[in-house]
Amino acid sequence: MNDEVHEFNIESNWKTNNYNYFKRPPSQYSFRPSNTAHSFIRTAVDKEDLKAAETGIHPKITDFPWENLEHDQWSRRLGRLTRYEGNYLGFDHVFSTRITFGEREDDNSKVEYVQNIFMTDYDNEWKIIDISPLMEYKE
C-alpha cells in the first residue's frame, strides 16, 4: 500500500446573502408564491386581462381551467394562505395559495368559500399550474 498523501486546495469564491424579515430580498427574487397568486387574480379578474394573465401560466399547461375564475365571490376576498403541497399534477415542489371568501364582521371574518391556486418554480419564476373550483368552506 502506498502511504503518499495528496492534497487538493480548493478556494471557494461564493457570494452569499442572508435575508430575513428586516432585510428583504430584492423584488426580482420574490420567494413568496402568494404574490404570484395575488398578481394573477388582480390581472385576470380585477383587470379582466386574460392575455396578460396567461404569462403567469406554466408553459407545460395546455388546458388551464379558466372557467374556475368565473364566480361572483371575488369582491368578498378575505385573505390568502400559502403552503407547500409537494407533488401535484406531475410537478414537484408545488405550493398552493388558498384564497378565502366571505363576510367581514368587525374584528371577525366569516369564511364561506375557498379556492386554491397551485404553482411551481419555472425558470426562477413562480408559474401557475392549476386553480381549483370555488368550494364551500367546511370547518
PDB file of C-alpha atoms in Angstrom:
ATOM      1  CA  MET A   1       0.000   0.000   0.000  1.00  0.00           C
ATOM      2  CA  ASN A   2       1.193   3.499  -0.820  1.00  0.00           C
ATOM      3  CA  ASP A   3       1.425   5.963   2.102  1.00  0.00           C
ATOM      4  CA  GLU A   4       1.626   9.088  -0.025  1.00  0.00           C
ATOM      5  CA  VAL A   5      -0.708  11.905   0.931  1.00  0.00           C
ATOM      6  CA  HIS A   6      -2.218  14.022  -1.823  1.00  0.00           C
ATOM      7  CA  GLU A   7      -3.801  17.354  -1.037  1.00  0.00           C
ATOM      8  CA  PHE A   8      -6.050  19.492  -3.192  1.00  0.00           C
ATOM      9  CA  ASN A   9      -6.511  23.125  -2.341  1.00  0.00           C
ATOM     10  CA  ILE A  10      -9.906  24.393  -3.350  1.00  0.00           C
ATOM     11  CA  GLU A  11     -10.664  28.050  -2.970  1.00  0.00           C
ATOM     12  CA  SER A  12     -14.328  28.850  -2.983  1.00  0.00           C
ATOM     13  CA  ASN A  13     -15.371  32.205  -4.277  1.00  0.00           C
ATOM     14  CA  TRP A  14     -19.054  32.168  -3.404  1.00  0.00           C
ATOM     15  CA  LYS A  15     -21.099  35.209  -2.689  1.00  0.00           C
ATOM     16  CA  THR A  16     -23.796  34.646  -0.099  1.00  0.00           C
ATOM     17  CA  ASN A  17     -26.598  36.876   1.074  1.00  0.00           C
ATOM     18  CA  ASN A  18     -28.711  36.293   4.138  1.00  0.00           C
ATOM     19  CA  TYR A  19     -32.255  37.616   4.132  1.00  0.00           C
ATOM     20  CA  ASN A  20     -34.734  37.912   6.947  1.00  0.00           C
ATOM     21  CA  TYR A  21     -37.804  39.896   7.925  1.00  0.00           C
ATOM     22  CA  PHE A  22     -35.831  43.132   8.280  1.00  0.00           C
ATOM     23  CA  LYS A  23     -33.516  42.590   5.325  1.00  0.00           C
ATOM     24  CA  ARG A  24     -35.783  41.513   2.484  1.00  0.00           C
ATOM     25  CA  PRO A  25     -34.537  40.042  -0.810  1.00  0.00           C
ATOM     26  CA  PRO A  26     -34.742  42.279  -3.896  1.00  0.00           C
ATOM     27  CA  SER A  27     -38.152  42.171  -5.566  1.00  0.00           C
ATOM     28  CA  GLN A  28     -36.846  40.153  -8.525  1.00  0.00           C
ATOM     29  CA  TYR A  29     -36.096  37.346  -6.038  1.00  0.00           C
ATOM     30  CA  SER A  30     -39.580  37.013  -4.626  1.00  0.00           C
ATOM     31  CA  PHE A  31     -39.813  33.804  -2.648  1.00  0.00           C
ATOM     32  CA  ARG A  32     -43.487  34.344  -1.960  1.00  0.00           C
ATOM     33  CA  PRO A  33     -45.775  32.359  -4.228  1.00  0.00           C
ATOM     34  CA  SER A  34     -48.726  34.225  -2.703  1.00  0.00           C
ATOM     35  CA  ASN A  35     -47.522  37.358  -4.529  1.00  0.00           C
ATOM     36  CA  THR A  36     -47.852  35.458  -7.809  1.00  0.00           C
ATOM     37  CA  ALA A  37     -51.356  34.290  -6.916  1.00  0.00           C
ATOM     38  CA  HIS A  38     -52.373  37.833  -5.961  1.00  0.00           C
ATOM     39  CA  SER A  39     -50.912  39.308  -9.154  1.00  0.00           C
ATOM     40  CA  PHE A  40     -52.604  36.646 -11.282  1.00  0.00           C
ATOM     41  CA  ILE A  41     -56.029  37.318  -9.727  1.00  0.00           C
ATOM     42  CA  ARG A  42     -55.567  41.076  -9.987  1.00  0.00           C
ATOM     43  CA  THR A  43     -54.739  40.732 -13.697  1.00  0.00           C
ATOM     44  CA  ALA A  44     -57.224  38.021 -14.712  1.00  0.00           C
ATOM     45  CA  VAL A  45     -60.195  39.031 -12.564  1.00  0.00           C
ATOM     46  CA  ASP A  46     -59.882  42.659 -11.479  1.00  0.00           C
ATOM     47  CA  LYS A  47     -58.432  43.953 -14.769  1.00  0.00           C
ATOM     48  CA  GLU A  48     -60.121  41.256 -16.908  1.00  0.00           C
ATOM     49  CA  ASP A  49     -56.907  40.855 -18.926  1.00  0.00           C
ATOM     50  CA  LEU A  50     -56.646  37.118 -19.634  1.00  0.00           C
ATOM     51  CA  LYS A  51     -53.963  37.655 -22.280  1.00  0.00           C
ATOM     52  CA  ALA A  52     -51.647  39.240 -19.693  1.00  0.00           C
ATOM     53  CA  ALA A  53     -52.644  36.638 -17.093  1.00  0.00           C
ATOM     54  CA  GLU A  54     -51.575  33.856 -19.479  1.00  0.00           C
ATOM     55  CA  THR A  55     -47.951  34.892 -18.961  1.00  0.00           C
ATOM     56  CA  GLY A  56     -48.270  33.570 -15.397  1.00  0.00           C
ATOM     57  CA  ILE A  57     -49.288  30.072 -16.539  1.00  0.00           C
ATOM     58  CA  HIS A  58     -46.638  27.335 -16.697  1.00  0.00           C
ATOM     59  CA  PRO A  59     -45.758  26.618 -20.358  1.00  0.00           C
ATOM     60  CA  LYS A  60     -46.462  22.878 -19.953  1.00  0.00           C
ATOM     61  CA  ILE A  61     -50.097  23.590 -19.048  1.00  0.00           C
ATOM     62  CA  THR A  62     -52.172  23.387 -22.226  1.00  0.00           C
ATOM     63  CA  ASP A  63     -55.680  23.190 -20.768  1.00  0.00           C
ATOM     64  CA  PHE A  64     -55.897  25.728 -17.940  1.00  0.00           C
ATOM     65  CA  PRO A  65     -59.311  25.762 -16.176  1.00  0.00           C
ATOM     66  CA  TRP A  66     -60.164  29.432 -16.848  1.00  0.00           C
ATOM     67  CA  GLU A  67     -63.812  28.658 -16.054  1.00  0.00           C
ATOM     68  CA  ASN A  68     -62.869  28.297 -12.370  1.00  0.00           C
ATOM     69  CA  LEU A  69     -62.312  32.057 -12.273  1.00  0.00           C
ATOM     70  CA  GLU A  70     -65.931  32.698 -13.252  1.00  0.00           C
ATOM     71  CA  HIS A  71     -67.786  33.220  -9.993  1.00  0.00           C
ATOM     72  CA  ASP A  72     -69.308  36.136  -8.117  1.00  0.00           C
ATOM     73  CA  GLN A  73     -67.255  35.920  -4.899  1.00  0.00           C
ATOM     74  CA  TRP A  74     -64.193  37.960  -5.928  1.00  0.00           C
ATOM     75  CA  SER A  75     -65.407  41.131  -4.210  1.00  0.00           C
ATOM     76  CA  ARG A  76     -65.671  39.144  -0.959  1.00  0.00           C
ATOM     77  CA  ARG A  77     -61.983  38.168  -0.717  1.00  0.00           C
ATOM     78  CA  LEU A  78     -60.798  37.923   2.875  1.00  0.00           C
ATOM     79  CA  GLY A  79     -57.239  36.663   2.716  1.00  0.00           C
ATOM     80  CA  ARG A  80     -54.814  34.065   1.480  1.00  0.00           C
ATOM     81  CA  LEU A  81     -52.636  31.361   2.959  1.00  0.00           C
ATOM     82  CA  THR A  82     -49.757  29.621   1.164  1.00  0.00           C
ATOM     83  CA  ARG A  83     -48.483  26.143   1.909  1.00  0.00           C
ATOM     84  CA  TYR A  84     -46.213  23.510   0.417  1.00  0.00           C
ATOM     85  CA  GLU A  85     -48.082  20.722  -1.402  1.00  0.00           C
ATOM     86  CA  GLY A  86     -45.197  18.626  -2.729  1.00  0.00           C
ATOM     87  CA  ASN A  87     -46.137  16.662  -5.842  1.00  0.00           C
ATOM     88  CA  TYR A  88     -49.206  17.791  -7.814  1.00  0.00           C
ATOM     89  CA  LEU A  89     -50.251  17.150 -11.428  1.00  0.00           C
ATOM     90  CA  GLY A  90     -46.864  15.567 -12.125  1.00  0.00           C
ATOM     91  CA  PHE A  91     -44.927  18.622 -10.920  1.00  0.00           C
ATOM     92  CA  ASP A  92     -42.519  18.576  -7.970  1.00  0.00           C
ATOM     93  CA  HIS A  93     -42.240  21.258  -5.286  1.00  0.00           C
ATOM     94  CA  VAL A  94     -45.711  22.686  -5.765  1.00  0.00           C
ATOM     95  CA  PHE A  95     -47.124  25.373  -3.488  1.00  0.00           C
ATOM     96  CA  SER A  96     -50.762  26.357  -3.161  1.00  0.00           C
ATOM     97  CA  THR A  97     -52.296  29.634  -2.130  1.00  0.00           C
ATOM     98  CA  ARG A  98     -55.746  29.249  -0.603  1.00  0.00           C
ATOM     99  CA  ILE A  99     -57.944  32.289  -1.111  1.00  0.00           C
ATOM    100  CA  THR A 100     -60.787  32.710   1.364  1.00  0.00           C
ATOM    101  CA  PHE A 101     -64.080  34.446   0.620  1.00  0.00           C
ATOM    102  CA  GLY A 102     -66.803  35.566   2.987  1.00  0.00           C
ATOM    103  CA  GLU A 103     -68.082  38.390   5.178  1.00  0.00           C
ATOM    104  CA  ARG A 104     -66.083  40.814   7.301  1.00  0.00           C
ATOM    105  CA  GLU A 105     -67.694  41.397  10.671  1.00  0.00           C
ATOM    106  CA  ASP A 106     -65.868  43.962  12.842  1.00  0.00           C
ATOM    107  CA  ASP A 107     -62.796  42.118  14.191  1.00  0.00           C
ATOM    108  CA  ASN A 108     -64.095  38.786  12.954  1.00  0.00           C
ATOM    109  CA  SER A 109     -64.493  37.294   9.498  1.00  0.00           C
ATOM    110  CA  LYS A 110     -66.813  34.521   8.452  1.00  0.00           C
ATOM    111  CA  VAL A 111     -65.240  32.342   5.755  1.00  0.00           C
ATOM    112  CA  GLU A 112     -67.817  30.840   3.399  1.00  0.00           C
ATOM    113  CA  TYR A 113     -65.808  29.725   0.342  1.00  0.00           C
ATOM    114  CA  VAL A 114     -62.225  28.786  -0.547  1.00  0.00           C
ATOM    115  CA  GLN A 115     -60.297  28.426  -3.782  1.00  0.00           C
ATOM    116  CA  ASN A 116     -56.738  27.154  -4.328  1.00  0.00           C
ATOM    117  CA  ILE A 117     -54.166  28.325  -6.839  1.00  0.00           C
ATOM    118  CA  PHE A 118     -51.311  25.872  -7.437  1.00  0.00           C
ATOM    119  CA  MET A 119     -47.880  26.967  -8.654  1.00  0.00           C
ATOM    120  CA  THR A 120     -44.320  25.802  -9.042  1.00  0.00           C
ATOM    121  CA  ASP A 121     -40.960  27.315  -9.921  1.00  0.00           C
ATOM    122  CA  TYR A 122     -40.134  27.532 -13.613  1.00  0.00           C
ATOM    123  CA  ASP A 123     -37.002  29.386 -14.752  1.00  0.00           C
ATOM    124  CA  ASN A 124     -36.716  31.128 -11.366  1.00  0.00           C
ATOM    125  CA  GLU A 125     -40.295  32.405 -11.510  1.00  0.00           C
ATOM    126  CA  TRP A 126     -43.489  31.119  -9.940  1.00  0.00           C
ATOM    127  CA  LYS A 127     -45.801  29.766 -12.633  1.00  0.00           C
ATOM    128  CA  ILE A 128     -49.400  28.710 -12.086  1.00  0.00           C
ATOM    129  CA  ILE A 129     -50.336  25.144 -12.974  1.00  0.00           C
ATOM    130  CA  ASP A 130     -53.945  24.912 -11.738  1.00  0.00           C
ATOM    131  CA  ILE A 131     -56.792  26.674  -9.981  1.00  0.00           C
ATOM    132  CA  SER A 132     -59.433  24.702  -8.131  1.00  0.00           C
ATOM    133  CA  PRO A 133     -63.155  25.327  -8.449  1.00  0.00           C
ATOM    134  CA  LEU A 134     -64.715  27.528  -5.787  1.00  0.00           C
ATOM    135  CA  MET A 135     -65.540  25.266  -2.825  1.00  0.00           C
ATOM    136  CA  GLU A 136     -67.845  25.752   0.104  1.00  0.00           C
ATOM    137  CA  TYR A 137     -65.797  26.120   3.291  1.00  0.00           C
ATOM    138  CA  LYS A 138     -66.278  23.446   5.922  1.00  0.00           C
ATOM    139  CA  GLU A 139     -64.534  23.665   9.283  1.00  0.00           C
TER     140      GLU A 139
END
